[in-house]
Amino acid sequence: MAELAADQHVRYIVTVEKKKDSFESLVMEHIRLNGAYWGLTTLDLLHKLHAVDAAEVVDWIMSCYHPESGGFGGNVGHDPHVLYTLSAVQVLCLFDRLDVLDIDKVADYVAGLQNEDGSFSGDVWGEVDTRACCSVSPQLRYARALRFRLPCRYQLASKADEPVLSHNRSAPRLEDLMITAGALGQKKGSAQALRPSCLCGAIPHSIRELIYNSWFSYIALCTLSLLHRLHKINMQKAVDFVVSCKNLDGGFGAMPGGESHAGQIFCCVGALAITGSLHHIDRDLLGWWLCERQCKDGGLNGRPEKLADVCYSWWVLSSLIMIDRVHWIDKEKLTKFILNCQDKETGGISDRPDNAVDIYHTYFGVAGLSLMEYPGVKPMDPAYALPLDVVNRIFLRK
Ligand code: GRG
């Protein structure tokens, strides 16, 4: 079996970080803080976090902070969002530098995004705004990705079954969004070039998923837990919302009635693990659905009839570990699949063998190997998506 090209991966990550004008850096400009979490966590898993200047990273993270709201943007000058707030907290945890935060201010930002039904919005623009309502084009099924590409300010007017959008006065024009969404939809899958910007999640079934989505529940709960501030939210309602996303097949969707998808399952199982609520899961039923994700080539897919992708090594395995069913996967075949996706010369891991590498798949490939106890890779915590020693430092020190 091929071996993990750890040194090359470290070099690849450090190079991507430095080349601010490369294509990969440019398309990830708006999600740079998330990318920093992927790259730096990979370095730590490979025992090479010292390859970057910690003080420089912490200074840059704090330059993405919005002191008036308490949230972090995806890069300097970008609007705050709960995802980048989690990434900032996770990276600060890696460096043991939570001391630079006004913890209550950040926690209040996240807690303030909880909705009446217990779900969370991704940012303050998720608030209901009935101005300038318009109906949804199917093109906007791609808008979850766009939400992280543009300062997208479209909002839900109601939680009615027929989704209705509204936008506030500073929003980009809807037509522009639809054109961009259409372009993204056509190119997705066929254009390698777009891949790094299409990383943000499964295609939502409706625009409602952009606003009320179980990943925001995970993100909020994970952030608050790392900050020891879970008491700031209505936890019962948060758990009830996550449980309401459970399907008859044992899996979870992005919202009640949404199709089961491995990424959403990680979010819901992680949220339930963090809140001590795993008893809501039928472990055998969910374990069966998850282990059926293993394809003939050994890789895992995210839902039935789809191709395997290295990133699901994380989303599926972490969920299986949290419900004690990871032994239902053929680890040897999966390890081989991940290692075959490496670029052994210039470093990095791709979604499938022979495709172009990127930071996202490099992280999830190494993280998957970590969950399978690959030699030389630090063990990871499946719920917090951080190295185990980092998580132990946070919770055992307290
Ligand atoms: C800290 C690890 C961590 C996560 C933070 C961002 C987030 C919380 C969770 C995202 C979970 C999610 C929805 C992952 C799926 C990502 C993905 C590759 C989606 C692709 O969806 P499709 O429909 O692909 O394009 P498939 O594979 O279904 O064809």
mmCIF file with all atom_site columns, C-alpha atoms and ligand atoms in Angstrom, residues 37 83 86 90 144 188 199 201-203 215 218-219 261 263-264 266-267 303 306 311-312 314-315 360 364 385, ligand 1:
data_model
loop_
_atom_site.group_PDB
_atom_site.id
_atom_site.type_symbol
_atom_site.label_atom_id
_atom_site.label_alt_id
_atom_site.label_comp_id
_atom_site.label_asym_id
_atom_site.label_entity_id
_atom_site.label_seq_id
_atom_site.pdbx_PDB_ins_code
_atom_site.Cartn_x
_atom_site.Cartn_y
_atom_site.Cartn_z
_atom_site.occupancy
_atom_site.B_iso_or_equiv
_atom_site.pdbx_formal_charge
_atom_site.auth_seq_id
_atom_site.auth_comp_id
_atom_site.auth_asym_id
_atom_site.auth_atom_id
_atom_site.pdbx_PDB_model_num
ATOM   1  C CA  . TYR A 1 37  ? -8.561  25.933 10.024  1.00 0.00 ? 37  TYR A CA  1
ATOM   2  C CA  . LEU A 1 83  ? -18.863 29.410 10.459  1.00 0.00 ? 83  LEU A CA  1
ATOM   3  C CA  . LEU A 1 86  ? -16.021 28.625 14.802  1.00 0.00 ? 86  LEU A CA  1
ATOM   4  C CA  . GLN A 1 90  ? -10.755 26.320 16.564  1.00 0.00 ? 90  GLN A CA  1
ATOM   5  C CA  . ARG A 1 144 ? -25.561 27.775 -0.327  1.00 0.00 ? 144 ARG A CA  1
ATOM   6  C CA  . LYS A 1 188 ? -19.879 22.218 -10.924 1.00 0.00 ? 188 LYS A CA  1
ATOM   7  C CA  . LEU A 1 199 ? -16.805 23.203 -0.803  1.00 0.00 ? 199 LEU A CA  1
ATOM   8  C CA  . GLY A 1 201 ? -21.991 21.836 1.541   1.00 0.00 ? 201 GLY A CA  1
ATOM   9  C CA  . ALA A 1 202 ? -24.563 19.720 -0.172  1.00 0.00 ? 202 ALA A CA  1
ATOM   10 C CA  . ILE A 1 203 ? -26.976 21.477 -2.460  1.00 0.00 ? 203 ILE A CA  1
ATOM   11 C CA  . TRP A 1 215 ? -24.940 22.744 10.301  1.00 0.00 ? 215 TRP A CA  1
ATOM   12 C CA  . TYR A 1 218 ? -23.502 22.147 15.107  1.00 0.00 ? 218 TYR A CA  1
ATOM   13 C CA  . ILE A 1 219 ? -21.306 25.170 14.488  1.00 0.00 ? 219 ILE A CA  1
ATOM   14 C CA  . HIS A 1 261 ? -26.600 13.406 3.803   1.00 0.00 ? 261 HIS A CA  1
ATOM   15 C CA  . GLY A 1 263 ? -22.258 15.996 6.003   1.00 0.00 ? 263 GLY A CA  1
ATOM   16 C CA  . GLN A 1 264 ? -25.502 16.871 7.764   1.00 0.00 ? 264 GLN A CA  1
ATOM   17 C CA  . PHE A 1 266 ? -21.931 14.641 11.088  1.00 0.00 ? 266 PHE A CA  1
ATOM   18 C CA  . CYS A 1 267 ? -23.400 17.999 12.121  1.00 0.00 ? 267 CYS A CA  1
ATOM   19 C CA  . ARG A 1 303 ? -25.485 9.642  0.008   1.00 0.00 ? 303 ARG A CA  1
ATOM   20 C CA  . LYS A 1 306 ? -23.045 9.186  -5.551  1.00 0.00 ? 306 LYS A CA  1
ATOM   21 C CA  . CYS A 1 311 ? -13.963 14.295 2.427   1.00 0.00 ? 311 CYS A CA  1
ATOM   22 C CA  . TYR A 1 312 ? -16.614 11.750 3.427   1.00 0.00 ? 312 TYR A CA  1
ATOM   23 C CA  . TRP A 1 314 ? -14.272 12.415 7.805   1.00 0.00 ? 314 TRP A CA  1
ATOM   24 C CA  . TRP A 1 315 ? -18.020 13.061 7.740   1.00 0.00 ? 315 TRP A CA  1
ATOM   25 C CA  . TYR A 1 360 ? -10.053 20.979 1.930   1.00 0.00 ? 360 TYR A CA  1
ATOM   26 C CA  . PHE A 1 364 ? -10.264 15.678 5.374   1.00 0.00 ? 364 PHE A CA  1
ATOM   27 C CA  . ALA A 1 385 ? -12.910 18.118 14.765  1.00 0.00 ? 385 ALA A CA  1
HETATM 28 C C1  . GRG B 2 .   ? -15.517 21.750 11.936  1.00 0.00 ? 1   GRG B C1  1
HETATM 29 C C2  . GRG B 2 .   ? -15.398 19.765 10.411  1.00 0.00 ? 1   GRG B C2  1
HETATM 30 C C3  . GRG B 2 .   ? -16.087 21.014 10.817  1.00 0.00 ? 1   GRG B C3  1
HETATM 31 C C4  . GRG B 2 .   ? -17.211 21.420 10.146  1.00 0.00 ? 1   GRG B C4  1
HETATM 32 C C5  . GRG B 2 .   ? -17.959 22.650 10.424  1.00 0.00 ? 1   GRG B C5  1
HETATM 33 C C6  . GRG B 2 .   ? -19.130 23.419 7.606   1.00 0.00 ? 1   GRG B C6  1
HETATM 34 C C7  . GRG B 2 .   ? -19.604 22.356 8.530   1.00 0.00 ? 1   GRG B C7  1
HETATM 35 C C8  . GRG B 2 .   ? -19.407 22.510 10.008  1.00 0.00 ? 1   GRG B C8  1
HETATM 36 C C9  . GRG B 2 .   ? -20.239 21.276 8.090   1.00 0.00 ? 1   GRG B C9  1
HETATM 37 C C10 . GRG B 2 .   ? -20.530 20.998 6.660   1.00 0.00 ? 1   GRG B C10 1
HETATM 38 C C11 . GRG B 2 .   ? -21.170 19.644 6.577   1.00 0.00 ? 1   GRG B C11 1
HETATM 39 C C12 . GRG B 2 .   ? -21.497 19.289 5.165   1.00 0.00 ? 1   GRG B C12 1
HETATM 40 C C13 . GRG B 2 .   ? -22.819 19.657 4.653   1.00 0.00 ? 1   GRG B C13 1
HETATM 41 C C14 . GRG B 2 .   ? -20.591 18.624 4.417   1.00 0.00 ? 1   GRG B C14 1
HETATM 42 C C15 . GRG B 2 .   ? -20.788 18.160 3.061   1.00 0.00 ? 1   GRG B C15 1
HETATM 43 C C16 . GRG B 2 .   ? -19.809 18.806 2.152   1.00 0.00 ? 1   GRG B C16 1
HETATM 44 C C17 . GRG B 2 .   ? -19.922 18.365 0.714   1.00 0.00 ? 1   GRG B C17 1
HETATM 45 C C18 . GRG B 2 .   ? -18.763 17.777 0.063   1.00 0.00 ? 1   GRG B C18 1
HETATM 46 C C19 . GRG B 2 .   ? -21.027 18.516 0.043   1.00 0.00 ? 1   GRG B C19 1
HETATM 47 C C20 . GRG B 2 .   ? -21.152 18.139 -1.360  1.00 0.00 ? 1   GRG B C20 1
HETATM 48 O O1  . GRG B 2 .   ? -22.502 18.022 -1.641  1.00 0.00 ? 1   GRG B O1  1
HETATM 49 P P1  . GRG B 2 .   ? -22.930 17.620 -3.103  1.00 0.00 ? 1   GRG B P1  1
HETATM 50 O O2  . GRG B 2 .   ? -24.388 17.448 -3.155  1.00 0.00 ? 1   GRG B O2  1
HETATM 51 O O3  . GRG B 2 .   ? -22.131 16.296 -3.247  1.00 0.00 ? 1   GRG B O3  1
HETATM 52 O O4  . GRG B 2 .   ? -22.293 18.571 -4.053  1.00 0.00 ? 1   GRG B O4  1
HETATM 53 P P2  . GRG B 2 .   ? -22.536 14.789 -3.238  1.00 0.00 ? 1   GRG B P2  1
HETATM 54 O O5  . GRG B 2 .   ? -21.284 14.128 -2.726  1.00 0.00 ? 1   GRG B O5  1
HETATM 55 O O6  . GRG B 2 .   ? -23.717 14.592 -2.336  1.00 0.00 ? 1   GRG B O6  1
HETATM 56 O O7  . GRG B 2 .   ? -22.771 14.535 -4.655  1.00 0.00 ? 1   GRG B O7  1
#
